[in-house]
């Protein structure tokens, strides 16, 4: 299995509380990896470790290695802005920037040196189409992003993340605040985008994992209990805790 993201002996402490315990994992390239498990098991903590957002938490201590394209991102030499360019992030609730629809998508490319107006126009159009949003907003690109519906805002955030050409798309329960139609849009986008990106998705919706995941990571109490091909883990789980979760005993 080819993997650009490798986690080795990762431990995370919030003060005296250990949130992740000796995590070792290779994330498959250009597949949808779903991280599942009961609330409080460490899913979001693991996701935040992959782009070092975990460091924004008070009293956090991280040990171990996370390799992205062969680079240990926790090395003192790693430049965080460069790292986060590789990681598009969709949060649980969409957070459009307080600016126009156009400027939301153009923000990242401008930050990384693209200044020509025609080039920015092409980038914005391309990634709004990638996020299945162009036809809905093409006549109001100068309008505030805050005027969009929640589902449209989430697709805008996806377009904004894609516009910096990341290696990986991270999703932290990205459909949990959306209506069913908007959730379906995002799922369809992920299925399309995995041809070009590795997608790592934290989800509490087991049905969603069954619909779109290629690879499953099941976590419990800060540990990875079982991981592998989605069809194997979801249909033929081996560990008793995974069996309980997949059968609905643990939720």
PDB file of C-alpha atoms in Angstrom:
ATOM      1  CA  UNK A   1       0.000   0.000   0.000  1.00  0.00           C
ATOM      2  CA  UNK A   2       1.417   3.380  -1.049  1.00  0.00           C
ATOM      3  CA  UNK A   3       1.250   6.005   1.677  1.00  0.00           C
ATOM      4  CA  UNK A   4       2.393   9.632   1.852  1.00  0.00           C
ATOM      5  CA  UNK A   5       1.282   9.895   5.489  1.00  0.00           C
ATOM      6  CA  UNK A   6       2.848   7.643   8.095  1.00  0.00           C
ATOM      7  CA  UNK A   7       2.267   7.918  11.850  1.00  0.00           C
ATOM      8  CA  UNK A   8       4.803   6.343  14.205  1.00  0.00           C
ATOM      9  CA  UNK A   9       4.572   5.941  17.991  1.00  0.00           C
ATOM     10  CA  UNK A  10       2.346   9.022  18.335  1.00  0.00           C
ATOM     11  CA  UNK A  11       1.270   9.962  21.848  1.00  0.00           C
ATOM     12  CA  UNK A  12      -0.715  13.035  22.865  1.00  0.00           C
ATOM     13  CA  UNK A  13      -1.271  14.335  26.384  1.00  0.00           C
ATOM     14  CA  UNK A  14      -3.661  17.085  27.496  1.00  0.00           C
ATOM     15  CA  UNK A  15      -1.998  17.955  30.769  1.00  0.00           C
ATOM     16  CA  UNK A  16      -1.840  14.660  32.664  1.00  0.00           C
ATOM     17  CA  UNK A  17      -4.513  12.996  30.497  1.00  0.00           C
ATOM     18  CA  UNK A  18      -3.312  10.801  27.650  1.00  0.00           C
ATOM     19  CA  UNK A  19      -5.564  11.250  24.598  1.00  0.00           C
ATOM     20  CA  UNK A  20      -3.624   9.177  22.050  1.00  0.00           C
ATOM     21  CA  UNK A  21      -1.649   6.070  22.943  1.00  0.00           C
ATOM     22  CA  UNK A  22       1.185   4.851  20.729  1.00  0.00           C
ATOM     23  CA  UNK A  23      -0.551   5.361  17.372  1.00  0.00           C
ATOM     24  CA  UNK A  24       1.050   3.644  14.364  1.00  0.00           C
ATOM     25  CA  UNK A  25      -0.702   3.999  11.014  1.00  0.00           C
ATOM     26  CA  UNK A  26      -0.121   4.359   7.274  1.00  0.00           C
ATOM     27  CA  UNK A  27      -2.824   6.304   5.418  1.00  0.00           C
ATOM     28  CA  UNK A  28      -3.425   4.925   1.894  1.00  0.00           C
ATOM     29  CA  UNK A  29      -2.974   7.341  -0.995  1.00  0.00           C
ATOM     30  CA  UNK A  30      -5.966   8.461  -3.065  1.00  0.00           C
ATOM     31  CA  UNK A  31      -8.521   6.650  -0.982  1.00  0.00           C
ATOM     32  CA  UNK A  32     -11.120   7.779   1.555  1.00  0.00           C
ATOM     33  CA  UNK A  33      -9.959   6.805   5.028  1.00  0.00           C
ATOM     34  CA  UNK A  34     -12.693   7.043   7.676  1.00  0.00           C
ATOM     35  CA  UNK A  35     -11.683   7.331  11.327  1.00  0.00           C
ATOM     36  CA  UNK A  36     -14.555   5.974  13.404  1.00  0.00           C
ATOM     37  CA  UNK A  37     -15.223   5.195  17.049  1.00  0.00           C
ATOM     38  CA  UNK A  38     -17.247   6.377  20.053  1.00  0.00           C
ATOM     39  CA  UNK A  39     -17.211   9.986  21.268  1.00  0.00           C
ATOM     40  CA  UNK A  40     -14.035  10.935  23.094  1.00  0.00           C
ATOM     41  CA  UNK A  41     -11.937   8.115  21.629  1.00  0.00           C
ATOM     42  CA  UNK A  42      -9.343  10.439  20.032  1.00  0.00           C
ATOM     43  CA  UNK A  43     -10.566  10.713  16.421  1.00  0.00           C
ATOM     44  CA  UNK A  44     -10.376  14.501  16.138  1.00  0.00           C
ATOM     45  CA  UNK A  45      -7.160  14.628  18.156  1.00  0.00           C
ATOM     46  CA  UNK A  46      -5.529  12.284  15.634  1.00  0.00           C
ATOM     47  CA  UNK A  47      -6.807  14.366  12.721  1.00  0.00           C
ATOM     48  CA  UNK A  48      -5.478  17.594  14.259  1.00  0.00           C
ATOM     49  CA  UNK A  49      -2.060  15.989  14.692  1.00  0.00           C
ATOM     50  CA  UNK A  50      -1.784  15.552  10.924  1.00  0.00           C
ATOM     51  CA  UNK A  51      -1.565  19.306  10.256  1.00  0.00           C
ATOM     52  CA  UNK A  52      -0.300  20.360  13.708  1.00  0.00           C
ATOM     53  CA  UNK A  53      -3.504  22.183  14.616  1.00  0.00           C
ATOM     54  CA  UNK A  54      -3.267  20.210  17.853  1.00  0.00           C
ATOM     55  CA  UNK A  55      -0.694  22.779  18.971  1.00  0.00           C
ATOM     56  CA  UNK A  56      -3.415  25.411  19.334  1.00  0.00           C
ATOM     57  CA  UNK A  57      -4.721  23.464  22.361  1.00  0.00           C
ATOM     58  CA  UNK A  58      -3.511  24.540  25.809  1.00  0.00           C
ATOM     59  CA  UNK A  59      -1.203  22.228  27.772  1.00  0.00           C
ATOM     60  CA  UNK A  60      -0.809  19.723  24.954  1.00  0.00           C
ATOM     61  CA  UNK A  61       2.280  17.547  24.625  1.00  0.00           C
ATOM     62  CA  UNK A  62       2.963  15.489  21.491  1.00  0.00           C
ATOM     63  CA  UNK A  63       5.589  12.770  21.142  1.00  0.00           C
ATOM     64  CA  UNK A  64       6.359  10.503  18.196  1.00  0.00           C
ATOM     65  CA  UNK A  65       6.550  11.157  14.471  1.00  0.00           C
ATOM     66  CA  UNK A  66       4.135  12.038  11.690  1.00  0.00           C
ATOM     67  CA  UNK A  67       5.675  11.817   8.224  1.00  0.00           C
ATOM     68  CA  UNK A  68       4.114  13.695   5.311  1.00  0.00           C
ATOM     69  CA  UNK A  69       5.904  13.054   2.018  1.00  0.00           C
ATOM     70  CA  UNK A  70       8.830  11.697   4.018  1.00  0.00           C
ATOM     71  CA  UNK A  71       9.142  14.829   6.185  1.00  0.00           C
ATOM     72  CA  UNK A  72       8.702  14.534   9.953  1.00  0.00           C
ATOM     73  CA  UNK A  73       6.235  17.368  10.530  1.00  0.00           C
ATOM     74  CA  UNK A  74       7.104  17.564  14.235  1.00  0.00           C
ATOM     75  CA  UNK A  75      10.760  18.213  13.486  1.00  0.00           C
ATOM     76  CA  UNK A  76      11.888  21.692  14.656  1.00  0.00           C
ATOM     77  CA  UNK A  77      12.936  22.328  11.033  1.00  0.00           C
ATOM     78  CA  UNK A  78       9.395  21.935   9.658  1.00  0.00           C
ATOM     79  CA  UNK A  79       7.735  25.157   8.520  1.00  0.00           C
ATOM     80  CA  UNK A  80       4.073  25.007   9.529  1.00  0.00           C
ATOM     81  CA  UNK A  81       2.621  27.206   6.743  1.00  0.00           C
ATOM     82  CA  UNK A  82       4.313  24.993   4.144  1.00  0.00           C
ATOM     83  CA  UNK A  83       2.880  21.920   5.879  1.00  0.00           C
ATOM     84  CA  UNK A  84      -0.685  23.244   6.076  1.00  0.00           C
ATOM     85  CA  UNK A  85      -0.651  24.079   2.360  1.00  0.00           C
ATOM     86  CA  UNK A  86      -0.573  20.301   1.855  1.00  0.00           C
ATOM     87  CA  UNK A  87      -3.631  19.808   4.071  1.00  0.00           C
ATOM     88  CA  UNK A  88      -7.046  21.085   3.046  1.00  0.00           C
ATOM     89  CA  UNK A  89      -9.322  21.135   6.104  1.00  0.00           C
ATOM     90  CA  UNK A  90     -13.106  20.928   6.367  1.00  0.00           C
ATOM     91  CA  UNK A  91     -14.347  21.539   9.905  1.00  0.00           C
ATOM     92  CA  UNK A  92     -17.564  20.362  11.537  1.00  0.00           C
ATOM     93  CA  UNK A  93     -19.070  23.814  10.987  1.00  0.00           C
ATOM     94  CA  UNK A  94     -18.104  25.809   7.879  1.00  0.00           C
ATOM     95  CA  UNK A  95     -15.972  28.887   8.537  1.00  0.00           C
ATOM     96  CA  UNK A  96     -15.960  31.095   5.437  1.00  0.00           C
ATOM     97  CA  UNK A  97     -13.647  34.078   5.696  1.00  0.00           C
ATOM     98  CA  UNK A  98     -15.370  37.461   6.285  1.00  0.00           C
ATOM     99  CA  UNK A  99     -15.028  38.506   2.658  1.00  0.00           C
ATOM    100  CA  UNK A 100     -16.601  37.857  -0.734  1.00  0.00           C
ATOM    101  CA  UNK A 101     -17.174  34.455  -2.296  1.00  0.00           C
ATOM    102  CA  UNK A 102     -14.458  35.227  -4.864  1.00  0.00           C
ATOM    103  CA  UNK A 103     -11.937  36.366  -2.255  1.00  0.00           C
ATOM    104  CA  UNK A 104     -12.519  33.269  -0.121  1.00  0.00           C
ATOM    105  CA  UNK A 105     -11.300  31.003  -2.920  1.00  0.00           C
ATOM    106  CA  UNK A 106      -8.586  33.421  -4.070  1.00  0.00           C
ATOM    107  CA  UNK A 107      -7.239  33.881  -0.525  1.00  0.00           C
ATOM    108  CA  UNK A 108      -4.849  30.903  -0.512  1.00  0.00           C
ATOM    109  CA  UNK A 109      -3.444  31.398  -4.019  1.00  0.00           C
ATOM    110  CA  UNK A 110      -2.837  35.097  -3.247  1.00  0.00           C
ATOM    111  CA  UNK A 111      -1.102  34.143  -0.010  1.00  0.00           C
ATOM    112  CA  UNK A 112       1.209  31.862  -1.983  1.00  0.00           C
ATOM    113  CA  UNK A 113       2.091  34.447  -4.609  1.00  0.00           C
ATOM    114  CA  UNK A 114      -0.590  34.427  -7.344  1.00  0.00           C
ATOM    115  CA  UNK A 115      -1.468  38.052  -8.129  1.00  0.00           C
ATOM    116  CA  UNK A 116      -2.572  38.214 -11.797  1.00  0.00           C
ATOM    117  CA  UNK A 117      -6.284  38.972 -12.019  1.00  0.00           C
ATOM    118  CA  UNK A 118      -7.049  36.633 -14.936  1.00  0.00           C
ATOM    119  CA  UNK A 119      -5.150  33.793 -13.304  1.00  0.00           C
ATOM    120  CA  UNK A 120      -7.073  34.283 -10.061  1.00  0.00           C
ATOM    121  CA  UNK A 121     -10.370  34.345 -11.989  1.00  0.00           C
ATOM    122  CA  UNK A 122      -9.506  31.022 -13.624  1.00  0.00           C
ATOM    123  CA  UNK A 123      -8.515  29.484 -10.281  1.00  0.00           C
ATOM    124  CA  UNK A 124     -11.716  30.628  -8.568  1.00  0.00           C
ATOM    125  CA  UNK A 125     -13.926  29.329 -11.371  1.00  0.00           C
ATOM    126  CA  UNK A 126     -12.109  25.991 -11.566  1.00  0.00           C
ATOM    127  CA  UNK A 127     -12.321  25.231  -7.845  1.00  0.00           C
ATOM    128  CA  UNK A 128     -15.890  26.436  -7.438  1.00  0.00           C
ATOM    129  CA  UNK A 129     -16.744  23.973 -10.218  1.00  0.00           C
ATOM    130  CA  UNK A 130     -14.739  21.278  -8.410  1.00  0.00           C
ATOM    131  CA  UNK A 131     -16.887  21.925  -5.336  1.00  0.00           C
ATOM    132  CA  UNK A 132     -20.105  21.836  -7.387  1.00  0.00           C
ATOM    133  CA  UNK A 133     -20.873  25.448  -6.473  1.00  0.00           C
ATOM    134  CA  UNK A 134     -20.069  27.520  -9.578  1.00  0.00           C
ATOM    135  CA  UNK A 135     -23.524  27.456 -11.156  1.00  0.00           C
ATOM    136  CA  UNK A 136     -25.097  28.633  -7.899  1.00  0.00           C
ATOM    137  CA  UNK A 137     -22.763  31.589  -7.263  1.00  0.00           C
ATOM    138  CA  UNK A 138     -21.219  32.667 -10.602  1.00  0.00           C
ATOM    139  CA  UNK A 139     -23.458  35.758 -10.790  1.00  0.00           C
ATOM    140  CA  UNK A 140     -22.727  36.946  -7.255  1.00  0.00           C
ATOM    141  CA  UNK A 141     -19.024  36.312  -6.681  1.00  0.00           C
ATOM    142  CA  UNK A 142     -18.633  39.735  -5.039  1.00  0.00           C
ATOM    143  CA  UNK A 143     -21.350  38.972  -2.460  1.00  0.00           C
ATOM    144  CA  UNK A 144     -20.331  38.157   1.137  1.00  0.00           C
ATOM    145  CA  UNK A 145     -19.711  34.466   1.699  1.00  0.00           C
ATOM    146  CA  UNK A 146     -21.785  34.755   4.874  1.00  0.00           C
ATOM    147  CA  UNK A 147     -24.915  35.158   2.718  1.00  0.00           C
ATOM    148  CA  UNK A 148     -24.614  31.574   1.467  1.00  0.00           C
ATOM    149  CA  UNK A 149     -26.558  28.708   3.026  1.00  0.00           C
ATOM    150  CA  UNK A 150     -24.688  26.443   5.447  1.00  0.00           C
ATOM    151  CA  UNK A 151     -24.389  23.726   2.792  1.00  0.00           C
ATOM    152  CA  UNK A 152     -23.059  26.230   0.247  1.00  0.00           C
ATOM    153  CA  UNK A 153     -20.619  27.602   2.824  1.00  0.00           C
ATOM    154  CA  UNK A 154     -19.222  24.129   3.395  1.00  0.00           C
ATOM    155  CA  UNK A 155     -18.724  23.637  -0.345  1.00  0.00           C
ATOM    156  CA  UNK A 156     -17.087  27.076  -0.501  1.00  0.00           C
ATOM    157  CA  UNK A 157     -14.698  26.033   2.269  1.00  0.00           C
ATOM    158  CA  UNK A 158     -13.920  22.911   0.246  1.00  0.00           C
ATOM    159  CA  UNK A 159     -13.172  25.056  -2.829  1.00  0.00           C
ATOM    160  CA  UNK A 160     -10.972  27.337  -0.710  1.00  0.00           C
ATOM    161  CA  UNK A 161      -9.033  24.352   0.598  1.00  0.00           C
ATOM    162  CA  UNK A 162      -8.587  22.832  -2.862  1.00  0.00           C
ATOM    163  CA  UNK A 163      -7.375  26.125  -4.351  1.00  0.00           C
ATOM    164  CA  UNK A 164      -3.967  25.765  -2.667  1.00  0.00           C
ATOM    165  CA  UNK A 165      -3.584  22.322  -4.313  1.00  0.00           C
ATOM    166  CA  UNK A 166      -3.211  20.241  -1.157  1.00  0.00           C
ATOM    167  CA  UNK A 167      -1.919  16.695  -0.985  1.00  0.00           C
ATOM    168  CA  UNK A 168      -4.606  15.627   1.488  1.00  0.00           C
ATOM    169  CA  UNK A 169      -8.155  16.671   2.412  1.00  0.00           C
ATOM    170  CA  UNK A 170      -8.929  16.414   6.125  1.00  0.00           C
ATOM    171  CA  UNK A 171     -12.581  16.341   7.200  1.00  0.00           C
ATOM    172  CA  UNK A 172     -13.646  16.647  10.841  1.00  0.00           C
ATOM    173  CA  UNK A 173     -17.274  15.460  10.735  1.00  0.00           C
ATOM    174  CA  UNK A 174     -17.781  17.823   7.778  1.00  0.00           C
ATOM    175  CA  UNK A 175     -21.424  16.884   7.147  1.00  0.00           C
ATOM    176  CA  UNK A 176     -22.719  16.770  10.730  1.00  0.00           C
ATOM    177  CA  UNK A 177     -24.186  20.320  10.598  1.00  0.00           C
ATOM    178  CA  UNK A 178     -25.663  19.928   7.107  1.00  0.00           C
ATOM    179  CA  UNK A 179     -29.061  18.949   5.764  1.00  0.00           C
ATOM    180  CA  UNK A 180     -29.308  15.577   3.954  1.00  0.00           C
ATOM    181  CA  UNK A 181     -29.039  17.085   0.463  1.00  0.00           C
ATOM    182  CA  UNK A 182     -25.933  19.108   1.335  1.00  0.00           C
ATOM    183  CA  UNK A 183     -24.420  16.083   3.072  1.00  0.00           C
ATOM    184  CA  UNK A 184     -24.976  14.042  -0.083  1.00  0.00           C
ATOM    185  CA  UNK A 185     -23.264  16.772  -2.143  1.00  0.00           C
ATOM    186  CA  UNK A 186     -20.180  16.636   0.077  1.00  0.00           C
ATOM    187  CA  UNK A 187     -20.065  12.827  -0.009  1.00  0.00           C
ATOM    188  CA  UNK A 188     -20.330  12.887  -3.810  1.00  0.00           C
ATOM    189  CA  UNK A 189     -17.500  15.424  -3.919  1.00  0.00           C
ATOM    190  CA  UNK A 190     -15.274  13.177  -1.815  1.00  0.00           C
ATOM    191  CA  UNK A 191     -15.956  10.192  -4.073  1.00  0.00           C
ATOM    192  CA  UNK A 192     -14.968  12.302  -7.078  1.00  0.00           C
ATOM    193  CA  UNK A 193     -11.958  13.986  -5.463  1.00  0.00           C
ATOM    194  CA  UNK A 194     -10.284  10.793  -4.244  1.00  0.00           C
ATOM    195  CA  UNK A 195      -9.012  10.306  -7.803  1.00  0.00           C
ATOM    196  CA  UNK A 196      -6.599  13.191  -7.085  1.00  0.00           C
ATOM    197  CA  UNK A 197      -6.403  13.489  -3.297  1.00  0.00           C
ATOM    198  CA  UNK A 198      -6.060  11.349  -0.207  1.00  0.00           C
ATOM    199  CA  UNK A 199      -9.081  12.037   2.013  1.00  0.00           C
ATOM    200  CA  UNK A 200      -9.092  11.461   5.767  1.00  0.00           C
ATOM    201  CA  UNK A 201     -12.515  11.759   7.319  1.00  0.00           C
ATOM    202  CA  UNK A 202     -13.546  11.704  10.971  1.00  0.00           C
ATOM    203  CA  UNK A 203     -17.160  10.612  11.139  1.00  0.00           C
ATOM    204  CA  UNK A 204     -19.567   9.551  13.858  1.00  0.00           C
ATOM    205  CA  UNK A 205     -22.013   8.330  11.202  1.00  0.00           C
ATOM    206  CA  UNK A 206     -21.352   4.647  10.617  1.00  0.00           C
ATOM    207  CA  UNK A 207     -23.668   4.664   7.588  1.00  0.00           C
ATOM    208  CA  UNK A 208     -21.514   7.357   6.007  1.00  0.00           C
ATOM    209  CA  UNK A 209     -18.376   5.292   6.517  1.00  0.00           C
ATOM    210  CA  UNK A 210     -20.126   2.333   4.888  1.00  0.00           C
ATOM    211  CA  UNK A 211     -21.206   4.485   1.921  1.00  0.00           C
ATOM    212  CA  UNK A 212     -17.924   6.142   1.001  1.00  0.00           C
ATOM    213  CA  UNK A 213     -14.905   4.770   2.897  1.00  0.00           C
ATOM    214  CA  UNK A 214     -12.239   2.636   1.255  1.00  0.00           C
ATOM    215  CA  UNK A 215     -10.214   2.234   4.461  1.00  0.00           C
ATOM    216  CA  UNK A 216     -11.362   2.202   8.092  1.00  0.00           C
ATOM    217  CA  UNK A 217      -9.530   3.136  11.279  1.00  0.00           C
ATOM    218  CA  UNK A 218     -11.485   2.133  14.392  1.00  0.00           C
ATOM    219  CA  UNK A 219     -10.415   3.892  17.606  1.00  0.00           C
ATOM    220  CA  UNK A 220     -11.345   3.276  21.214  1.00  0.00           C
ATOM    221  CA  UNK A 221     -10.013   5.051  24.313  1.00  0.00           C
ATOM    222  CA  UNK A 222      -7.121   6.721  22.485  1.00  0.00           C
ATOM    223  CA  UNK A 223      -5.920   3.585  20.706  1.00  0.00           C
ATOM    224  CA  UNK A 224      -6.295   2.158  17.230  1.00  0.00           C
ATOM    225  CA  UNK A 225      -8.129  -1.102  17.799  1.00  0.00           C
ATOM    226  CA  UNK A 226      -8.445  -2.242  14.202  1.00  0.00           C
ATOM    227  CA  UNK A 227      -7.775  -0.849  10.743  1.00  0.00           C
ATOM    228  CA  UNK A 228      -7.900  -2.114   7.193  1.00  0.00           C
ATOM    229  CA  UNK A 229      -9.978  -2.261   4.039  1.00  0.00           C
ATOM    230  CA  UNK A 230     -13.478  -0.936   4.731  1.00  0.00           C
ATOM    231  CA  UNK A 231     -15.193  -4.094   3.508  1.00  0.00           C
ATOM    232  CA  UNK A 232     -13.113  -6.217   5.893  1.00  0.00           C
ATOM    233  CA  UNK A 233     -13.405  -4.047   9.012  1.00  0.00           C
ATOM    234  CA  UNK A 234     -17.105  -3.226   8.595  1.00  0.00           C
ATOM    235  CA  UNK A 235     -18.320  -6.629   7.424  1.00  0.00           C
ATOM    236  CA  UNK A 236     -15.847  -8.975   9.125  1.00  0.00           C
ATOM    237  CA  UNK A 237     -14.416  -7.161  12.176  1.00  0.00           C
ATOM    238  CA  UNK A 238     -11.958  -9.184  14.213  1.00  0.00           C
ATOM    239  CA  UNK A 239     -11.595  -7.338  17.533  1.00  0.00           C
ATOM    240  CA  UNK A 240     -14.463  -7.639  20.062  1.00  0.00           C
ATOM    241  CA  UNK A 241     -14.621  -3.829  20.504  1.00  0.00           C
ATOM    242  CA  UNK A 242     -14.955  -3.340  16.740  1.00  0.00           C
ATOM    243  CA  UNK A 243     -17.657  -5.995  16.579  1.00  0.00           C
ATOM    244  CA  UNK A 244     -19.578  -4.204  19.345  1.00  0.00           C
ATOM    245  CA  UNK A 245     -19.281  -0.827  17.577  1.00  0.00           C
ATOM    246  CA  UNK A 246     -20.228  -2.059  14.117  1.00  0.00           C
ATOM    247  CA  UNK A 247     -23.203  -3.966  15.555  1.00  0.00           C
ATOM    248  CA  UNK A 248     -24.393  -0.904  17.505  1.00  0.00           C
ATOM    249  CA  UNK A 249     -23.607  -2.120  21.054  1.00  0.00           C
ATOM    250  CA  UNK A 250     -21.090   0.757  21.494  1.00  0.00           C
ATOM    251  CA  UNK A 251     -22.106   4.127  20.083  1.00  0.00           C
TER     252      UNK A 251
END
